Amino acid sequence: AAKNVINCSMELGGNAPLVVFDDADLDVAIEGTMLAKMRNGGAACTAANRLFVHDRIHDEFVYDPKATTITTRVAEVFHHRRGGCQDFAHLLLALCRALGIPARYVCGYVYDAKRGAVLGSHASHAWCEVWVPGHGWLGLDPTNKRPVNEAYVASAVGRDYRDATPI
């Protein structure tokens, strides 16, 4: 039987993936993610470079634009699990930057033909763009858990809200 054993290695999406499942303790997951990425200053070949987070985590945050102000810090939003579109965008930015993924903050508007189907469409809206090598900037709307499409119109792009305030 030993002559049928084949040495092999398996890859989960390549490039050091890190998976956070739906039943994870988020505080422990964040601490573990930071450790996995920043071990040896991020220079270890096993440092996490791809992160998959289960959809349920999005559902644990409540869209509540009155819960925060423009001076609210990301840590407070994470702790209270509620905020507006700018808060959701800042959370995604913080996660991407912690993993060394280039990301930028986008402010603009979203056309909502159904009037109420898109959270944050009643006023200026915020989302992120994440750099995907070989593809370019990919727009992601963490508030509505979807990629940006032709309904999104950017008015400003920057590192964060201070660089890209609404007009």
Short mmCIF file of N, CA and C in Angstrom, two decimals:
data_model
loop_
_atom_site.label_atom_id
_atom_site.label_comp_id
_atom_site.label_asym_id
_atom_site.label_seq_id
_atom_site.Cartn_x
_atom_site.Cartn_y
_atom_site.Cartn_z
N ALA A 1 0.82 -1.20 0.00
CA ALA A 1 0.00 0.00 0.00
C ALA A 1 0.85 1.25 0.00
N ALA A 2 2.05 1.21 0.60
CA ALA A 2 2.90 2.39 0.70
C ALA A 2 3.35 2.89 -0.67
N LYS A 3 3.47 2.01 -1.66
CA LYS A 3 3.91 2.48 -2.97
C LYS A 3 2.85 3.32 -3.67
N ASN A 4 1.61 3.34 -3.16
CA ASN A 4 0.54 4.17 -3.73
C ASN A 4 0.40 5.53 -3.05
N VAL A 5 1.19 5.77 -2.00
CA VAL A 5 1.13 7.05 -1.29
C VAL A 5 1.88 8.10 -2.10
N ILE A 6 1.26 9.20 -2.37
CA ILE A 6 1.86 10.26 -3.18
C ILE A 6 2.04 11.50 -2.30
N ASN A 7 3.24 12.05 -2.30
CA ASN A 7 3.48 13.30 -1.59
C ASN A 7 2.77 14.43 -2.33
N CYS A 8 2.07 15.24 -1.59
CA CYS A 8 1.40 16.37 -2.22
C CYS A 8 1.23 17.49 -1.20
N SER A 9 0.97 18.66 -1.72
CA SER A 9 0.63 19.79 -0.84
C SER A 9 -0.65 20.39 -1.36
N MET A 10 -1.44 20.93 -0.47
CA MET A 10 -2.72 21.52 -0.87
C MET A 10 -2.70 23.00 -0.55
N GLU A 11 -3.35 23.76 -1.38
CA GLU A 11 -3.36 25.20 -1.23
C GLU A 11 -4.80 25.69 -1.14
N LEU A 12 -5.10 26.50 -0.15
CA LEU A 12 -6.45 27.03 0.02
C LEU A 12 -6.54 28.43 -0.58
N GLY A 13 -6.52 28.52 -1.88
CA GLY A 13 -6.64 29.81 -2.53
C GLY A 13 -5.30 30.49 -2.72
N GLY A 14 -4.26 29.92 -2.22
CA GLY A 14 -2.93 30.46 -2.42
C GLY A 14 -2.61 31.68 -1.60
N ASN A 15 -1.34 32.00 -1.55
CA ASN A 15 -0.87 33.24 -0.93
C ASN A 15 -1.32 33.41 0.50
N ALA A 16 -1.12 32.42 1.33
CA ALA A 16 -1.36 32.45 2.77
C ALA A 16 -2.77 32.88 3.16
N PRO A 17 -3.78 32.05 2.89
CA PRO A 17 -5.14 32.42 3.23
C PRO A 17 -5.43 32.32 4.73
N LEU A 18 -6.36 33.12 5.18
CA LEU A 18 -6.84 33.08 6.56
C LEU A 18 -8.36 33.11 6.49
N VAL A 19 -9.02 32.13 7.06
CA VAL A 19 -10.48 32.02 6.98
C VAL A 19 -11.09 32.28 8.35
N VAL A 20 -12.10 33.16 8.41
CA VAL A 20 -12.85 33.42 9.64
C VAL A 20 -14.26 32.88 9.41
N PHE A 21 -14.62 31.84 10.14
CA PHE A 21 -15.92 31.21 9.96
C PHE A 21 -17.02 31.95 10.71
N ASP A 22 -18.26 31.61 10.39
CA ASP A 22 -19.41 32.33 10.93
C ASP A 22 -19.59 32.20 12.44
N ASP A 23 -19.02 31.15 13.04
CA ASP A 23 -19.18 30.98 14.48
C ASP A 23 -17.98 31.51 15.27
N ALA A 24 -17.11 32.27 14.60
CA ALA A 24 -15.90 32.77 15.25
C ALA A 24 -16.21 33.87 16.26
N ASP A 25 -15.42 33.93 17.31
CA ASP A 25 -15.45 35.05 18.25
C ASP A 25 -14.69 36.17 17.55
N LEU A 26 -15.36 37.26 17.20
CA LEU A 26 -14.74 38.31 16.38
C LEU A 26 -13.53 38.96 17.05
N ASP A 27 -13.60 39.17 18.35
CA ASP A 27 -12.45 39.78 19.03
C ASP A 27 -11.22 38.88 18.93
N VAL A 28 -11.41 37.58 19.11
CA VAL A 28 -10.31 36.63 19.00
C VAL A 28 -9.84 36.55 17.55
N ALA A 29 -10.78 36.58 16.61
CA ALA A 29 -10.43 36.51 15.19
C ALA A 29 -9.59 37.70 14.76
N ILE A 30 -9.93 38.88 15.23
CA ILE A 30 -9.16 40.08 14.87
C ILE A 30 -7.76 40.00 15.47
N GLU A 31 -7.68 39.60 16.73
CA GLU A 31 -6.37 39.47 17.37
C GLU A 31 -5.52 38.44 16.63
N GLY A 32 -6.12 37.31 16.27
CA GLY A 32 -5.40 36.27 15.54
C GLY A 32 -5.00 36.72 14.15
N THR A 33 -5.87 37.47 13.49
CA THR A 33 -5.57 37.99 12.15
C THR A 33 -4.38 38.94 12.20
N MET A 34 -4.38 39.83 13.17
CA MET A 34 -3.27 40.78 13.32
C MET A 34 -1.97 40.03 13.59
N LEU A 35 -2.02 39.02 14.44
CA LEU A 35 -0.83 38.23 14.73
C LEU A 35 -0.36 37.49 13.48
N ALA A 36 -1.31 36.90 12.74
CA ALA A 36 -0.96 36.14 11.54
C ALA A 36 -0.34 37.04 10.47
N LYS A 37 -0.80 38.27 10.39
CA LYS A 37 -0.26 39.18 9.38
C LYS A 37 1.04 39.83 9.83
N MET A 38 1.12 40.23 11.07
CA MET A 38 2.24 41.04 11.51
C MET A 38 3.40 40.25 12.10
N ARG A 39 3.30 38.93 12.17
CA ARG A 39 4.42 38.12 12.64
C ARG A 39 5.66 38.48 11.83
N ASN A 40 6.76 38.74 12.49
CA ASN A 40 8.01 39.16 11.84
C ASN A 40 7.79 40.40 10.96
N GLY A 41 6.96 41.31 11.42
CA GLY A 41 6.72 42.54 10.67
C GLY A 41 6.04 42.30 9.33
N GLY A 42 5.35 41.19 9.19
CA GLY A 42 4.66 40.87 7.94
C GLY A 42 5.59 40.26 6.91
N ALA A 43 6.85 40.02 7.30
CA ALA A 43 7.84 39.52 6.35
C ALA A 43 7.93 38.00 6.31
N ALA A 44 7.19 37.30 7.16
CA ALA A 44 7.22 35.84 7.15
C ALA A 44 6.47 35.33 5.91
N CYS A 45 6.98 34.27 5.31
CA CYS A 45 6.33 33.74 4.10
C CYS A 45 4.94 33.18 4.41
N THR A 46 4.65 32.92 5.67
CA THR A 46 3.34 32.39 6.04
C THR A 46 2.40 33.48 6.56
N ALA A 47 2.82 34.75 6.48
CA ALA A 47 1.95 35.84 6.94
C ALA A 47 0.67 35.86 6.11
N ALA A 48 -0.46 36.03 6.77
CA ALA A 48 -1.76 36.02 6.07
C ALA A 48 -1.82 37.13 5.04
N ASN A 49 -2.17 36.77 3.81
CA ASN A 49 -2.30 37.77 2.75
C ASN A 49 -3.68 37.77 2.12
N ARG A 50 -4.45 36.74 2.37
CA ARG A 50 -5.82 36.69 1.86
C ARG A 50 -6.73 36.38 3.04
N LEU A 51 -7.81 37.11 3.13
CA LEU A 51 -8.72 36.93 4.25
C LEU A 51 -10.13 36.71 3.72
N PHE A 52 -10.76 35.65 4.16
CA PHE A 52 -12.16 35.39 3.83
C PHE A 52 -12.94 35.45 5.13
N VAL A 53 -13.91 36.34 5.17
CA VAL A 53 -14.74 36.51 6.35
C VAL A 53 -16.16 36.12 5.98
N HIS A 54 -16.76 35.28 6.77
CA HIS A 54 -18.12 34.80 6.50
C HIS A 54 -19.12 35.96 6.50
N ASP A 55 -20.15 35.88 5.66
CA ASP A 55 -21.16 36.93 5.52
C ASP A 55 -21.85 37.29 6.83
N ARG A 56 -21.99 36.34 7.75
CA ARG A 56 -22.71 36.60 8.99
C ARG A 56 -22.08 37.75 9.76
N ILE A 57 -20.78 37.92 9.62
CA ILE A 57 -20.11 39.00 10.34
C ILE A 57 -20.66 40.34 9.90
N HIS A 58 -20.95 40.50 8.63
CA HIS A 58 -21.57 41.74 8.15
C HIS A 58 -22.90 41.96 8.86
N ASP A 59 -23.63 40.88 9.03
CA ASP A 59 -24.96 40.98 9.63
C ASP A 59 -24.94 41.34 11.10
N GLU A 60 -23.79 41.23 11.76
CA GLU A 60 -23.68 41.60 13.17
C GLU A 60 -23.57 43.11 13.38
N PHE A 61 -23.34 43.84 12.31
CA PHE A 61 -23.24 45.30 12.40
C PHE A 61 -24.55 45.91 11.92
N VAL A 62 -25.03 46.91 12.65
CA VAL A 62 -26.30 47.54 12.35
C VAL A 62 -26.05 48.87 11.65
N TYR A 63 -26.73 49.07 10.52
CA TYR A 63 -26.65 50.36 9.84
C TYR A 63 -27.49 51.36 10.63
N ASP A 64 -26.83 52.30 11.25
CA ASP A 64 -27.48 53.31 12.08
C ASP A 64 -26.67 54.61 11.95
N PRO A 65 -26.98 55.43 10.94
CA PRO A 65 -26.18 56.63 10.70
C PRO A 65 -26.20 57.64 11.84
N LYS A 66 -27.15 57.52 12.75
CA LYS A 66 -27.23 58.45 13.87
C LYS A 66 -26.39 57.98 15.06
N ALA A 67 -25.82 56.77 14.98
CA ALA A 67 -25.07 56.21 16.11
C ALA A 67 -23.67 56.81 16.24
N THR A 68 -23.19 57.45 15.17
CA THR A 68 -21.82 57.97 15.18
C THR A 68 -21.78 59.37 14.59
N THR A 69 -20.61 59.99 14.73
CA THR A 69 -20.35 61.28 14.09
C THR A 69 -19.09 61.12 13.24
N ILE A 70 -18.68 62.18 12.56
CA ILE A 70 -17.49 62.07 11.73
C ILE A 70 -16.21 61.92 12.55
N THR A 71 -16.28 62.15 13.85
CA THR A 71 -15.10 61.99 14.70
C THR A 71 -15.03 60.63 15.40
N THR A 72 -16.03 59.78 15.20
CA THR A 72 -16.04 58.46 15.84
C THR A 72 -14.92 57.59 15.28
N ARG A 73 -14.20 56.93 16.16
CA ARG A 73 -13.08 56.08 15.75
C ARG A 73 -13.55 54.68 15.39
N VAL A 74 -12.76 54.02 14.55
CA VAL A 74 -13.08 52.67 14.09
C VAL A 74 -13.26 51.71 15.26
N ALA A 75 -12.42 51.82 16.29
CA ALA A 75 -12.52 50.92 17.44
C ALA A 75 -13.88 51.04 18.13
N GLU A 76 -14.42 52.26 18.20
CA GLU A 76 -15.74 52.46 18.82
C GLU A 76 -16.83 51.81 17.98
N VAL A 77 -16.74 51.95 16.66
CA VAL A 77 -17.73 51.34 15.77
C VAL A 77 -17.68 49.83 15.92
N PHE A 78 -16.47 49.29 15.97
CA PHE A 78 -16.33 47.85 16.11
C PHE A 78 -16.91 47.38 17.44
N HIS A 79 -16.65 48.12 18.49
CA HIS A 79 -17.14 47.75 19.82
C HIS A 79 -18.67 47.79 19.89
N HIS A 80 -19.28 48.85 19.36
CA HIS A 80 -20.74 49.01 19.45
C HIS A 80 -21.48 48.29 18.33
N ARG A 81 -20.75 47.88 17.28
CA ARG A 81 -21.34 47.12 16.16
C ARG A 81 -22.45 47.89 15.44
N ARG A 82 -22.29 49.21 15.34
CA ARG A 82 -23.29 50.01 14.61
C ARG A 82 -22.64 51.28 14.10
N GLY A 83 -23.19 51.79 13.01
CA GLY A 83 -22.66 53.03 12.45
C GLY A 83 -23.24 53.28 11.07
N GLY A 84 -22.76 54.35 10.46
CA GLY A 84 -23.21 54.74 9.12
C GLY A 84 -22.27 54.20 8.05
N CYS A 85 -22.55 54.58 6.82
CA CYS A 85 -21.76 54.06 5.70
C CYS A 85 -20.29 54.43 5.82
N GLN A 86 -19.99 55.65 6.32
CA GLN A 86 -18.58 56.03 6.47
C GLN A 86 -17.89 55.14 7.49
N ASP A 87 -18.62 54.69 8.51
CA ASP A 87 -18.04 53.80 9.51
C ASP A 87 -17.76 52.42 8.92
N PHE A 88 -18.70 51.91 8.14
CA PHE A 88 -18.50 50.60 7.51
C PHE A 88 -17.32 50.67 6.55
N ALA A 89 -17.20 51.78 5.82
CA ALA A 89 -16.08 51.95 4.90
C ALA A 89 -14.75 52.01 5.67
N HIS A 90 -14.74 52.74 6.79
CA HIS A 90 -13.51 52.81 7.59
C HIS A 90 -13.14 51.45 8.20
N LEU A 91 -14.13 50.65 8.58
CA LEU A 91 -13.84 49.30 9.08
C LEU A 91 -13.15 48.46 8.00
N LEU A 92 -13.69 48.52 6.79
CA LEU A 92 -13.09 47.76 5.69
C LEU A 92 -11.68 48.27 5.38
N LEU A 93 -11.50 49.59 5.39
CA LEU A 93 -10.17 50.16 5.18
C LEU A 93 -9.18 49.67 6.22
N ALA A 94 -9.58 49.69 7.48
CA ALA A 94 -8.69 49.26 8.57
C ALA A 94 -8.30 47.80 8.39
N LEU A 95 -9.26 46.96 8.03
CA LEU A 95 -8.97 45.54 7.83
C LEU A 95 -8.01 45.35 6.66
N CYS A 96 -8.28 46.01 5.55
CA CYS A 96 -7.40 45.88 4.38
C CYS A 96 -5.99 46.36 4.70
N ARG A 97 -5.88 47.50 5.34
CA ARG A 97 -4.55 48.05 5.63
C ARG A 97 -3.80 47.19 6.64
N ALA A 98 -4.51 46.60 7.58
CA ALA A 98 -3.86 45.71 8.54
C ALA A 98 -3.26 44.50 7.83
N LEU A 99 -3.87 44.10 6.72
CA LEU A 99 -3.39 42.96 5.95
C LEU A 99 -2.44 43.36 4.83
N GLY A 100 -2.15 44.66 4.73
CA GLY A 100 -1.23 45.13 3.70
C GLY A 100 -1.87 45.22 2.33
N ILE A 101 -3.20 45.29 2.27
CA ILE A 101 -3.91 45.40 1.00
C ILE A 101 -4.19 46.88 0.73
N PRO A 102 -3.71 47.42 -0.39
CA PRO A 102 -3.99 48.82 -0.69
C PRO A 102 -5.49 49.06 -0.82
N ALA A 103 -5.97 50.09 -0.14
CA ALA A 103 -7.40 50.41 -0.18
C ALA A 103 -7.57 51.92 -0.03
N ARG A 104 -8.66 52.43 -0.59
CA ARG A 104 -8.93 53.86 -0.48
C ARG A 104 -10.42 54.09 -0.23
N TYR A 105 -10.70 55.24 0.36
CA TYR A 105 -12.05 55.65 0.75
C TYR A 105 -12.67 56.42 -0.41
N VAL A 106 -13.93 56.13 -0.70
CA VAL A 106 -14.64 56.81 -1.77
C VAL A 106 -15.93 57.40 -1.22
N CYS A 107 -16.18 58.64 -1.58
CA CYS A 107 -17.44 59.31 -1.21
C CYS A 107 -18.16 59.65 -2.50
N GLY A 108 -19.46 59.49 -2.49
CA GLY A 108 -20.23 59.81 -3.69
C GLY A 108 -21.71 59.57 -3.44
N TYR A 109 -22.37 59.12 -4.48
CA TYR A 109 -23.81 58.93 -4.43
C TYR A 109 -24.17 57.61 -5.09
N VAL A 110 -25.30 57.05 -4.68
CA VAL A 110 -25.79 55.80 -5.26
C VAL A 110 -27.21 56.05 -5.76
N TYR A 111 -27.44 55.71 -7.02
CA TYR A 111 -28.79 55.80 -7.55
C TYR A 111 -29.56 54.57 -7.10
N ASP A 112 -30.70 54.80 -6.48
CA ASP A 112 -31.54 53.71 -5.98
C ASP A 112 -32.91 53.82 -6.65
N ALA A 113 -33.08 53.08 -7.74
CA ALA A 113 -34.32 53.15 -8.51
C ALA A 113 -35.54 52.73 -7.69
N LYS A 114 -35.35 51.87 -6.70
CA LYS A 114 -36.48 51.38 -5.89
C LYS A 114 -36.73 52.24 -4.66
N ARG A 115 -35.93 53.27 -4.46
CA ARG A 115 -36.10 54.20 -3.33
C ARG A 115 -36.20 53.47 -1.99
N GLY A 116 -35.09 53.02 -1.50
CA GLY A 116 -35.07 52.35 -0.21
C GLY A 116 -34.40 50.99 -0.25
N ALA A 117 -34.04 50.52 -1.44
CA ALA A 117 -33.41 49.21 -1.55
C ALA A 117 -31.92 49.26 -1.22
N VAL A 118 -31.31 50.44 -1.32
CA VAL A 118 -29.87 50.59 -1.08
C VAL A 118 -29.67 51.47 0.16
N LEU A 119 -29.06 50.90 1.20
CA LEU A 119 -28.80 51.67 2.42
C LEU A 119 -27.85 52.83 2.11
N GLY A 120 -28.19 54.01 2.59
CA GLY A 120 -27.33 55.17 2.41
C GLY A 120 -27.55 55.92 1.12
N SER A 121 -28.54 55.53 0.31
CA SER A 121 -28.74 56.19 -0.98
C SER A 121 -29.50 57.51 -0.86
N HIS A 122 -30.06 57.80 0.30
CA HIS A 122 -30.84 59.02 0.49
C HIS A 122 -29.97 60.25 0.67
N ALA A 123 -28.66 60.07 0.78
CA ALA A 123 -27.73 61.17 0.97
C ALA A 123 -26.40 60.75 0.36
N SER A 124 -25.34 61.48 0.64
CA SER A 124 -24.03 61.04 0.15
C SER A 124 -23.72 59.67 0.76
N HIS A 125 -22.90 58.91 0.09
CA HIS A 125 -22.62 57.54 0.51
C HIS A 125 -21.11 57.31 0.50
N ALA A 126 -20.64 56.34 1.25
CA ALA A 126 -19.22 56.01 1.30
C ALA A 126 -19.01 54.53 1.04
N TRP A 127 -17.93 54.21 0.34
CA TRP A 127 -17.54 52.83 0.09
C TRP A 127 -16.02 52.79 -0.06
N CYS A 128 -15.48 51.66 -0.41
CA CYS A 128 -14.03 51.51 -0.54
C CYS A 128 -13.68 51.00 -1.93
N GLU A 129 -12.46 51.26 -2.30
CA GLU A 129 -11.88 50.61 -3.47
C GLU A 129 -10.63 49.88 -2.98
N VAL A 130 -10.50 48.63 -3.40
CA VAL A 130 -9.41 47.77 -2.98
C VAL A 130 -8.59 47.41 -4.22
N TRP A 131 -7.27 47.49 -4.11
CA TRP A 131 -6.40 47.19 -5.25
C TRP A 131 -6.27 45.69 -5.43
N VAL A 132 -6.61 45.21 -6.62
CA VAL A 132 -6.48 43.79 -6.96
C VAL A 132 -5.42 43.69 -8.05
N PRO A 133 -4.25 43.12 -7.73
CA PRO A 133 -3.19 43.01 -8.73
C PRO A 133 -3.67 42.33 -10.00
N GLY A 134 -3.32 42.91 -11.13
CA GLY A 134 -3.73 42.36 -12.42
C GLY A 134 -5.12 42.78 -12.84
N HIS A 135 -5.85 43.43 -11.94
CA HIS A 135 -7.23 43.84 -12.24
C HIS A 135 -7.39 45.35 -12.08
N GLY A 136 -6.83 45.90 -11.04
CA GLY A 136 -6.98 47.33 -10.75
C GLY A 136 -7.83 47.55 -9.51
N TRP A 137 -8.43 48.71 -9.41
CA TRP A 137 -9.25 49.06 -8.25
C TRP A 137 -10.62 48.42 -8.34
N LEU A 138 -11.01 47.73 -7.28
CA LEU A 138 -12.32 47.08 -7.20
C LEU A 138 -13.14 47.79 -6.13
N GLY A 139 -14.28 48.34 -6.51
CA GLY A 139 -15.15 49.04 -5.56
C GLY A 139 -15.98 48.05 -4.76
N LEU A 140 -16.00 48.23 -3.44
CA LEU A 140 -16.78 47.37 -2.55
C LEU A 140 -17.60 48.24 -1.61
N ASP A 141 -18.87 47.94 -1.50
CA ASP A 141 -19.77 48.67 -0.61
C ASP A 141 -20.06 47.79 0.61
N PRO A 142 -19.33 48.00 1.72
CA PRO A 142 -19.53 47.14 2.89
C PRO A 142 -20.88 47.37 3.57
N THR A 143 -21.48 48.53 3.39
CA THR A 143 -22.78 48.81 4.00
C THR A 143 -23.86 47.93 3.39
N ASN A 144 -23.79 47.73 2.09
CA ASN A 144 -24.81 46.95 1.38
C ASN A 144 -24.31 45.56 0.98
N LYS A 145 -23.08 45.21 1.39
CA LYS A 145 -22.50 43.89 1.13
C LYS A 145 -22.56 43.53 -0.36
N ARG A 146 -22.00 44.45 -1.18
CA ARG A 146 -22.01 44.18 -2.61
C ARG A 146 -20.90 44.97 -3.32
N PRO A 147 -20.52 44.50 -4.51
CA PRO A 147 -19.55 45.27 -5.29
C PRO A 147 -20.20 46.53 -5.85
N VAL A 148 -19.39 47.52 -6.10
CA VAL A 148 -19.86 48.77 -6.68
C VAL A 148 -20.16 48.53 -8.15
N ASN A 149 -21.25 49.15 -8.63
CA ASN A 149 -21.62 49.00 -10.04
C ASN A 149 -21.90 50.37 -10.65
N GLU A 150 -22.56 50.39 -11.80
CA GLU A 150 -22.82 51.64 -12.51
C GLU A 150 -23.76 52.59 -11.77
N ALA A 151 -24.42 52.15 -10.73
CA ALA A 151 -25.31 53.02 -9.95
C ALA A 151 -24.53 53.93 -8.99
N TYR A 152 -23.24 53.67 -8.81
CA TYR A 152 -22.40 54.45 -7.89
C TYR A 152 -21.67 55.54 -8.67
N VAL A 153 -21.72 56.76 -8.14
CA VAL A 153 -21.02 57.89 -8.75
C VAL A 153 -20.10 58.49 -7.69
N ALA A 154 -18.79 58.39 -7.92
CA ALA A 154 -17.81 58.91 -6.98
C ALA A 154 -17.66 60.42 -7.15
N SER A 155 -17.60 61.12 -6.02
CA SER A 155 -17.33 62.56 -6.07
C SER A 155 -15.97 62.89 -5.49
N ALA A 156 -15.41 62.00 -4.67
CA ALA A 156 -14.08 62.22 -4.09
C ALA A 156 -13.48 60.88 -3.67
N VAL A 157 -12.16 60.79 -3.75
CA VAL A 157 -11.42 59.59 -3.37
C VAL A 157 -10.23 60.03 -2.52
N GLY A 158 -9.96 59.30 -1.43
CA GLY A 158 -8.82 59.64 -0.58
C GLY A 158 -8.48 58.52 0.37
N ARG A 159 -7.58 58.81 1.30
CA ARG A 159 -7.18 57.80 2.29
C ARG A 159 -8.30 57.50 3.27
N ASP A 160 -9.09 58.50 3.62
CA ASP A 160 -10.19 58.33 4.57
C ASP A 160 -11.17 59.50 4.41
N TYR A 161 -12.11 59.60 5.34
CA TYR A 161 -13.15 60.62 5.27
C TYR A 161 -12.57 62.03 5.15
N ARG A 162 -11.50 62.31 5.90
CA ARG A 162 -10.91 63.65 5.88
C ARG A 162 -10.41 64.04 4.50
N ASP A 163 -9.96 63.07 3.71
CA ASP A 163 -9.49 63.34 2.36
C ASP A 163 -10.61 63.41 1.33
N ALA A 164 -11.75 62.83 1.64
CA ALA A 164 -12.83 62.68 0.66
C ALA A 164 -14.18 62.99 1.29
N THR A 165 -14.34 64.22 1.74
CA THR A 165 -15.61 64.60 2.38
C THR A 165 -16.69 64.81 1.32
N PRO A 166 -17.94 64.60 1.68
CA PRO A 166 -19.03 64.79 0.72
C PRO A 166 -19.20 66.24 0.30
N ILE A 167 -19.72 66.41 -0.92
CA ILE A 167 -20.03 67.77 -1.39
C ILE A 167 -21.52 68.02 -1.31
#
